Short mmCIF file of C-alpha atoms in Angstrom, two decimals:
data_model
loop_
_atom_site.label_atom_id
_atom_site.label_comp_id
_atom_site.label_asym_id
_atom_site.label_seq_id
_atom_site.Cartn_x
_atom_site.Cartn_y
_atom_site.Cartn_z
CA MET A 19 10.97 -162.54 55.17
CA LYS A 20 7.71 -163.23 53.17
CA LYS A 21 5.63 -160.78 53.41
CA ILE A 22 2.30 -161.33 54.53
CA MET A 23 -0.64 -158.98 54.29
CA LEU A 24 -3.42 -159.20 56.71
CA ASN A 25 -6.88 -158.87 55.60
CA ALA A 26 -9.94 -157.55 57.27
CA ILE A 27 -11.33 -160.25 59.48
CA PRO A 28 -15.31 -159.93 59.15
CA LEU A 29 -17.08 -159.02 62.28
CA ALA A 30 -18.55 -160.97 64.89
CA THR A 31 -21.75 -159.27 65.34
CA LEU A 32 -22.88 -161.19 67.97
CA CYS A 33 -23.26 -159.91 70.59
CA LEU A 34 -22.22 -162.09 74.33
CA ALA A 35 -24.80 -160.16 77.17
CA VAL A 36 -24.97 -163.21 79.15
CA SER A 37 -23.96 -163.41 82.72
CA LEU A 38 -20.48 -163.78 83.29
CA TYR A 39 -19.48 -165.28 86.10
CA SER A 40 -23.01 -167.92 86.41
CA CYS A 41 -20.55 -170.72 86.92
CA ASN A 42 -18.65 -169.59 89.75
CA PRO A 43 -20.38 -169.60 93.04
CA LYS A 44 -17.62 -166.99 94.42
CA ALA A 45 -18.32 -164.05 91.85
CA ASP A 46 -19.47 -160.56 93.27
CA LYS A 47 -23.03 -160.40 92.63
CA GLY A 48 -22.73 -156.90 92.07
CA THR A 49 -20.50 -157.06 90.02
CA GLU A 50 -21.72 -159.86 87.65
CA ALA A 51 -25.11 -156.86 87.61
CA THR A 52 -22.65 -154.38 86.44
CA THR A 53 -20.89 -156.19 83.84
CA GLN A 54 -24.43 -158.21 82.48
CA THR A 55 -25.09 -153.93 81.88
CA ASP A 56 -21.91 -153.56 80.25
CA SER A 57 -22.90 -156.48 77.61
CA LEU A 58 -26.23 -154.50 76.69
CA LYS A 59 -24.43 -151.12 77.00
CA TYR A 60 -22.06 -151.82 74.49
CA ASN A 61 -24.04 -152.71 71.32
CA THR A 62 -24.16 -149.71 69.02
CA THR A 63 -22.58 -148.58 65.55
CA ILE A 64 -19.53 -146.12 64.97
CA ASP A 65 -18.58 -145.44 61.36
CA GLY A 66 -20.62 -147.65 60.01
CA LYS A 67 -19.15 -150.73 62.21
CA ALA A 68 -20.81 -152.82 64.63
CA VAL A 69 -19.88 -152.67 67.96
CA THR A 70 -20.09 -154.95 70.94
CA LEU A 71 -18.54 -156.87 73.43
CA TYR A 72 -16.65 -160.07 73.77
CA THR A 73 -16.14 -162.30 76.76
CA LEU A 74 -13.16 -164.76 77.21
CA LYS A 75 -13.60 -166.96 80.32
CA ASN A 76 -11.26 -169.64 81.30
CA SER A 77 -11.64 -172.90 83.94
CA ASN A 78 -10.67 -170.76 86.77
CA GLY A 79 -13.61 -167.90 85.84
CA ALA A 80 -11.58 -165.76 85.14
CA THR A 81 -12.65 -163.43 82.73
CA VAL A 82 -11.31 -160.64 80.35
CA THR A 83 -14.14 -158.16 78.61
CA ILE A 84 -12.84 -156.80 74.87
CA THR A 85 -14.51 -153.79 72.83
CA ASN A 86 -13.81 -154.05 69.14
CA TYR A 87 -13.81 -150.31 69.87
CA GLY A 88 -10.39 -149.36 70.45
CA GLY A 89 -10.15 -153.41 70.99
CA ARG A 90 -10.11 -151.97 74.64
CA ILE A 91 -10.13 -154.04 77.93
CA VAL A 92 -13.09 -153.19 79.54
CA SER A 93 -12.51 -155.34 82.28
CA LEU A 94 -10.23 -157.81 84.30
CA LEU A 95 -11.41 -159.57 87.14
CA VAL A 96 -9.24 -162.34 88.47
CA PRO A 97 -8.84 -164.79 91.82
CA ASN A 98 -8.30 -162.58 95.03
CA LYS A 99 -6.80 -164.33 98.19
CA ASP A 100 -10.29 -165.06 99.27
CA ASP A 101 -10.46 -166.77 95.30
CA GLN A 102 -13.32 -163.85 95.47
CA LEU A 103 -12.98 -162.29 91.64
CA THR A 104 -11.58 -158.64 91.48
CA ASP A 105 -11.62 -156.54 88.27
CA VAL A 106 -8.28 -155.08 88.29
CA VAL A 107 -8.61 -152.93 85.02
CA LEU A 108 -10.44 -149.56 84.78
CA GLY A 109 -12.75 -148.43 82.20
CA TYR A 110 -16.17 -147.55 81.83
CA ASP A 111 -19.66 -149.28 81.56
CA SER A 112 -20.56 -148.15 78.30
CA ILE A 113 -19.16 -147.11 74.94
CA GLY A 114 -19.85 -143.44 74.62
CA ALA A 115 -17.52 -142.46 77.84
CA TYR A 116 -14.49 -143.89 76.10
CA ARG A 117 -15.50 -141.61 72.89
CA LYS A 118 -14.90 -138.19 75.13
CA LYS A 119 -12.47 -135.67 74.62
CA GLY A 120 -9.65 -136.43 76.95
CA GLU A 121 -10.37 -140.06 77.35
CA PRO A 122 -7.50 -141.62 78.76
CA PHE A 123 -6.60 -144.31 76.42
CA PHE A 124 -8.53 -147.26 79.41
CA GLY A 125 -7.32 -150.52 78.23
CA ALA A 126 -6.69 -149.36 74.50
CA LEU A 127 -4.96 -150.95 71.55
CA ILE A 128 -1.95 -148.12 70.76
CA GLY A 129 -0.83 -147.50 67.35
CA ARG A 130 1.08 -146.92 65.28
CA TYR A 131 3.01 -145.12 67.54
CA GLY A 132 2.83 -146.25 71.27
CA ASN A 133 4.36 -143.64 73.41
CA ARG A 134 5.96 -140.18 72.44
CA ILE A 135 7.53 -139.50 69.03
CA GLY A 136 9.57 -135.41 69.18
CA LYS A 137 7.55 -132.54 67.42
CA GLY A 138 5.22 -135.04 65.79
CA LYS A 139 8.20 -135.33 63.17
CA PHE A 140 11.15 -137.88 61.47
CA LYS A 141 12.42 -138.50 58.13
CA LEU A 142 12.39 -142.04 57.16
CA GLU A 143 14.29 -143.00 53.37
CA GLY A 144 15.61 -139.16 52.92
CA LYS A 145 11.74 -138.26 53.67
CA ASP A 146 10.07 -135.76 56.41
CA TYR A 147 7.20 -136.98 57.82
CA GLN A 148 4.53 -134.71 59.83
CA LEU A 149 1.82 -136.33 62.43
CA GLN A 150 -0.92 -134.95 63.91
CA LEU A 151 -0.41 -133.56 67.36
CA ASN A 152 -2.06 -133.97 70.45
CA ASP A 153 -0.24 -133.87 73.33
CA GLY A 154 1.74 -130.34 73.30
CA PRO A 155 4.23 -130.26 70.72
CA ASN A 156 4.27 -134.08 70.24
CA THR A 157 2.52 -137.10 69.24
CA LEU A 158 1.18 -139.51 71.54
CA HIS A 159 -0.15 -142.71 70.68
CA GLY A 160 -0.50 -142.11 67.45
CA GLY A 161 -1.77 -139.00 67.23
CA THR A 162 -5.24 -137.70 67.74
CA ASP A 163 -6.56 -140.41 64.86
CA GLY A 164 -4.93 -143.06 66.60
CA PHE A 165 -6.20 -147.41 66.88
CA TYR A 166 -7.38 -146.52 70.67
CA ALA A 167 -10.10 -144.99 68.36
CA LYS A 168 -10.84 -147.16 65.40
CA VAL A 169 -13.80 -149.61 65.14
CA TRP A 170 -11.60 -153.05 64.30
CA ASP A 171 -12.86 -156.28 62.70
CA ALA A 172 -13.37 -158.99 65.16
CA LYS A 173 -13.41 -162.95 64.74
CA GLN A 174 -14.13 -164.69 68.63
CA VAL A 175 -12.36 -167.96 67.70
CA ASP A 176 -13.46 -169.82 70.71
CA GLY A 177 -13.83 -168.89 74.36
CA LYS A 178 -10.89 -168.13 75.67
CA LYS A 179 -9.28 -166.41 72.05
CA LEU A 180 -10.55 -163.33 70.47
CA GLU A 181 -8.52 -161.76 67.11
CA LEU A 182 -8.75 -158.46 65.76
CA SER A 183 -7.28 -156.76 62.73
CA TYR A 184 -7.42 -153.41 60.92
CA VAL A 185 -6.07 -151.83 58.09
CA SER A 186 -4.73 -148.58 58.65
CA LYS A 187 -4.39 -146.26 55.46
CA ASP A 188 -1.72 -144.68 53.56
CA GLY A 189 -1.14 -141.42 55.28
CA GLU A 190 -3.35 -142.51 58.01
CA ALA A 191 -2.42 -139.90 61.07
CA GLY A 192 0.56 -139.22 58.92
CA TYR A 193 1.75 -142.24 58.90
CA PRO A 194 3.69 -143.88 55.51
CA GLY A 195 2.48 -147.31 54.30
CA LYS A 196 -0.85 -149.44 54.35
CA LEU A 197 -0.90 -151.18 57.42
CA GLY A 198 -2.27 -154.59 58.28
CA VAL A 199 -2.83 -155.21 62.07
CA LYS A 200 -4.00 -158.17 63.86
CA VAL A 201 -3.80 -158.64 67.32
CA VAL A 202 -5.08 -161.82 69.83
CA TYR A 203 -6.45 -161.83 73.56
CA THR A 204 -6.01 -164.69 74.71
CA LEU A 205 -7.09 -165.63 78.36
CA THR A 206 -5.02 -169.54 79.34
CA ASP A 207 -5.98 -171.32 82.21
CA ASP A 208 -3.31 -170.12 84.20
CA ASN A 209 -5.04 -167.37 84.63
CA ALA A 210 -2.72 -165.02 82.05
CA LEU A 211 -3.52 -163.23 79.38
CA GLN A 212 -1.71 -163.13 76.54
CA ILE A 213 -1.91 -160.22 73.55
CA ASP A 214 -0.01 -160.92 70.37
CA TYR A 215 0.68 -157.80 67.66
CA ILE A 216 1.44 -158.85 64.26
CA ALA A 217 1.36 -156.27 61.41
CA THR A 218 2.56 -155.87 57.66
CA THR A 219 2.98 -153.02 55.40
CA ASP A 220 3.26 -151.95 51.25
CA LYS A 221 6.06 -149.29 51.93
CA THR A 222 8.06 -148.04 54.45
CA THR A 223 6.87 -147.08 57.98
CA VAL A 224 7.13 -146.93 61.35
CA VAL A 225 4.97 -149.23 63.98
CA ASN A 226 5.04 -149.59 68.05
CA LEU A 227 1.60 -151.42 69.40
CA THR A 228 0.87 -151.81 72.81
CA ASN A 229 -1.98 -151.69 75.03
CA HIS A 230 -2.51 -149.32 77.07
CA ALA A 231 -4.17 -150.96 80.64
CA TYR A 232 -5.21 -149.15 83.52
CA PHE A 233 -4.03 -151.76 86.89
CA ASN A 234 -5.18 -151.42 90.30
CA LEU A 235 -4.44 -155.14 92.23
CA ASN A 236 -6.69 -153.74 94.81
CA GLY A 237 -9.94 -153.42 92.50
CA GLU A 238 -10.54 -150.83 90.20
CA GLY A 239 -12.18 -148.06 91.70
CA ASN A 240 -9.36 -148.26 95.09
CA LYS A 241 -8.00 -144.68 95.12
CA SER A 242 -4.04 -145.24 95.07
CA ILE A 243 -1.68 -147.68 93.46
CA LEU A 244 0.37 -146.48 96.05
CA ASP A 245 0.99 -149.04 98.03
CA HIS A 246 1.72 -151.51 95.53
CA GLU A 247 5.26 -152.99 95.48
CA LEU A 248 7.04 -153.12 92.04
CA THR A 249 9.49 -154.89 90.76
CA ILE A 250 11.00 -153.61 87.30
CA ALA A 251 14.49 -155.45 86.17
CA ALA A 252 15.84 -152.44 84.26
CA ASP A 253 19.11 -150.99 84.53
CA ALA A 254 18.41 -147.49 83.51
CA ILE A 255 15.73 -145.38 81.37
CA THR A 256 15.62 -143.07 79.11
CA PRO A 257 15.66 -140.06 80.38
CA VAL A 258 13.61 -137.45 79.03
CA ASP A 259 13.28 -133.16 79.15
CA SER A 260 10.00 -131.38 80.15
CA THR A 261 7.76 -132.25 77.54
CA LEU A 262 8.81 -135.83 78.27
CA ILE A 263 10.61 -136.77 74.91
CA PRO A 264 13.33 -138.79 75.40
CA THR A 265 17.26 -136.87 75.40
CA GLY A 266 18.49 -139.79 73.61
CA LYS A 267 20.18 -140.85 76.47
CA LEU A 268 20.67 -143.72 79.03
CA LEU A 269 20.50 -143.00 82.47
CA PRO A 270 21.22 -145.42 85.32
CA VAL A 271 18.88 -146.45 87.65
CA ALA A 272 20.64 -147.02 91.19
CA GLY A 273 20.54 -144.63 93.89
CA THR A 274 17.51 -143.01 92.28
CA ALA A 275 14.30 -142.98 92.69
CA PHE A 276 13.76 -145.23 89.28
CA ASP A 277 15.32 -148.13 90.97
CA PHE A 278 12.79 -151.14 91.41
CA ASN A 279 15.36 -153.76 90.58
CA LYS A 280 13.87 -154.61 94.45
CA ALA A 281 10.92 -154.96 95.43
CA LYS A 282 9.53 -151.31 96.56
CA THR A 283 5.81 -149.51 97.35
CA ILE A 284 5.41 -147.39 94.59
CA GLY A 285 4.77 -144.53 96.63
CA LYS A 286 8.46 -145.05 98.55
CA SER A 287 10.51 -142.64 96.59
CA ILE A 288 7.99 -140.79 94.00
CA GLU A 289 7.51 -137.70 95.99
CA GLU A 290 11.30 -137.25 96.60
CA THR A 291 12.74 -133.93 95.44
CA ASN A 292 13.75 -135.24 90.78
CA GLU A 293 13.98 -133.53 88.08
CA GLN A 294 12.64 -136.57 86.06
CA LEU A 295 9.93 -137.59 88.42
CA LYS A 296 8.91 -133.28 88.42
CA PHE A 297 8.78 -133.73 84.54
CA GLY A 298 6.59 -136.66 84.42
CA LYS A 299 4.51 -135.29 87.31
CA GLY A 300 5.27 -138.74 88.84
CA TYR A 301 6.68 -141.95 87.38
CA ASP A 302 6.26 -141.74 83.44
CA HIS A 303 9.38 -143.34 82.32
CA ASN A 304 10.41 -145.27 79.93
CA PHE A 305 12.61 -148.55 81.24
CA ALA A 306 15.06 -150.44 79.29
CA LEU A 307 14.83 -153.52 80.03
CA ASN A 308 17.56 -155.77 81.04
CA LYS A 309 15.82 -158.93 79.58
CA HIS A 310 13.04 -159.81 77.00
CA ASP A 311 12.49 -162.85 76.28
CA ASP A 312 9.36 -163.61 77.04
CA LYS A 313 10.27 -166.38 79.68
CA THR A 314 11.10 -164.07 82.23
CA PRO A 315 9.37 -161.41 84.26
CA VAL A 316 10.06 -157.65 82.93
CA ALA A 317 7.91 -156.59 85.67
CA THR A 318 5.98 -157.83 88.60
CA VAL A 319 3.19 -156.54 91.01
CA LYS A 320 1.62 -157.11 94.00
CA SER A 321 -0.66 -156.35 96.16
CA THR A 322 -1.51 -156.60 100.02
CA LEU A 323 -4.52 -155.75 99.69
CA THR A 324 -5.86 -158.55 97.59
CA GLY A 325 -2.58 -161.13 97.23
CA ILE A 326 -3.25 -160.69 93.83
CA LYS A 327 0.13 -160.45 91.89
CA MET A 328 0.80 -159.62 87.97
CA GLU A 329 3.85 -160.90 86.45
CA LEU A 330 5.02 -159.32 82.73
CA TYR A 331 6.29 -161.01 79.94
CA THR A 332 7.25 -159.46 76.98
CA SER A 333 9.74 -159.09 73.92
CA GLU A 334 9.67 -155.66 73.90
CA PRO A 335 12.91 -153.86 74.80
CA GLY A 336 11.48 -151.17 76.98
CA LEU A 337 8.54 -150.40 79.47
CA GLN A 338 6.29 -147.51 79.61
CA PHE A 339 6.23 -147.25 83.68
CA TYR A 340 2.99 -144.68 84.17
CA SER A 341 1.59 -144.26 88.01
CA GLY A 342 -1.72 -142.60 86.52
CA ASN A 343 -0.11 -138.89 87.66
CA PHE A 344 -2.61 -137.54 85.30
CA LEU A 345 -5.87 -138.91 86.29
CA THR A 346 -8.00 -136.38 88.41
CA GLY A 347 -11.42 -138.12 89.47
CA ALA A 348 -13.18 -135.45 87.99
CA ASP A 349 -15.49 -137.42 86.15
CA LYS A 350 -17.12 -139.81 88.21
CA ASP A 351 -18.32 -142.30 84.95
CA GLY A 352 -16.00 -145.06 86.14
CA LYS A 353 -17.67 -148.56 86.12
CA GLY A 354 -20.33 -148.38 88.81
CA GLY A 355 -20.32 -144.57 88.89
CA LYS A 356 -16.68 -144.79 90.53
CA SER A 357 -14.05 -141.64 89.78
CA TYR A 358 -10.61 -142.85 89.04
CA PRO A 359 -8.83 -140.50 90.86
CA PHE A 360 -4.71 -139.02 90.82
CA ARG A 361 -2.36 -142.25 90.92
CA SER A 362 -5.62 -144.75 91.47
CA ALA A 363 -3.73 -146.93 88.58
CA ILE A 364 -0.66 -148.24 87.03
CA CYS A 365 0.55 -148.77 84.02
CA LEU A 366 3.15 -150.75 82.20
CA GLU A 367 3.09 -150.36 78.19
CA THR A 368 5.46 -152.92 76.88
CA GLN A 369 7.31 -151.16 73.45
CA HIS A 370 10.29 -149.80 71.49
CA PHE A 371 11.47 -147.09 72.99
CA PRO A 372 9.60 -143.75 73.02
CA ASP A 373 10.28 -141.09 69.99
CA ALA A 374 12.91 -144.41 68.56
CA PRO A 375 12.50 -142.81 64.93
CA ASN A 376 14.73 -139.55 66.11
CA HIS A 377 17.16 -141.23 68.33
CA ALA A 378 19.60 -143.67 65.89
CA ASN A 379 20.60 -145.26 69.26
CA PHE A 380 17.78 -146.84 69.76
CA ALA A 381 16.48 -149.76 69.14
CA SER A 382 14.71 -149.38 65.57
CA THR A 383 10.92 -149.26 64.64
CA VAL A 384 11.09 -149.51 61.28
CA LEU A 385 9.35 -151.98 59.08
CA LYS A 386 9.82 -152.62 55.26
CA PRO A 387 7.94 -154.43 52.62
CA GLY A 388 8.26 -157.96 53.32
CA GLU A 389 8.81 -157.92 56.75
CA THR A 390 6.62 -158.75 59.24
CA TYR A 391 6.39 -156.95 63.07
CA LYS A 392 5.66 -159.37 65.47
CA THR A 393 5.33 -159.13 69.27
CA SER A 394 4.32 -160.73 72.25
CA THR A 395 3.01 -159.39 75.68
CA THR A 396 2.32 -161.78 79.13
CA TYR A 397 0.13 -160.06 81.95
CA LYS A 398 -0.12 -162.88 84.28
CA PHE A 399 -2.08 -163.17 87.57
CA SER A 400 -1.23 -165.22 90.40
CA LYS A 401 -2.49 -164.74 94.61
#
């Protein structure tokens, strides 16, 4: 394939500090006020680059706000069964909270490598590479110097589309090659948030990009997602060891707590006696998807409280289902001063398999010069 290197797009510095819902009479006034405050508190400079909050809005009033700090989805408001806008992603009211130690990657773009790499080591073209360790003995979500903490160059194409770009230097966080990355967020008029990822490199490297949005379809700040009905079209998971690194095998889900081929509540089997659930303190596992053609939903989540349903489409072969087991609610610094306690959100991270560089039987995450990494994921909402 023809090599396409991506140049940094100049940063749009105009803050869209306007009311998000002034044209929607059914929007909740408290939510509106909070979002206006967010816009003001997101104007800052980090590492010498301007940071702001961008707003996408469709013809139905559905709205997503995104900061170019880490490419983070800050809020995502979609209509519930009563046509009231409901914010379904966890986040913070100001940029400072996203920079605190131990922040759980709320809404962030993840790279260079989403999920874990065992002991932060892999071999590529005969050379050994050592990455930053930030998850016990392993590397998680790119390391301590991951894309989630970078200021991305931003271009708001129109009211429904935002382009973010970043150039990762050769050796950054231990990864080889200068990597040019472009991520496009598009909010469609059928209430779908589409995320397109493109990357190229000047040296052979590994790439596995994803987004780490935390969803609660009851509304962010609701205390639990255990009542959510979940379907995942996958006949197997990649089982893990006690440090959550895949063993390299595939484990059939039939007859286990991991079988979501038919809809069931997240809480139905989460407390079962199961070694894999023990390792993850709940669900924190990669599902090997049966299909990943962008046309067939790979997962569906529904809240009976709000009536909101989310369908997930992807071109990726894997899906990390995480049930918020490491959230504690200790810091009451969520949006509007809310706490986000244990299992108060679900993450569905589309991806290639964790630790794939160390397992020849997993789909390759290697990207070579002249090739273009391209993948897409869509979260579609209905009621």
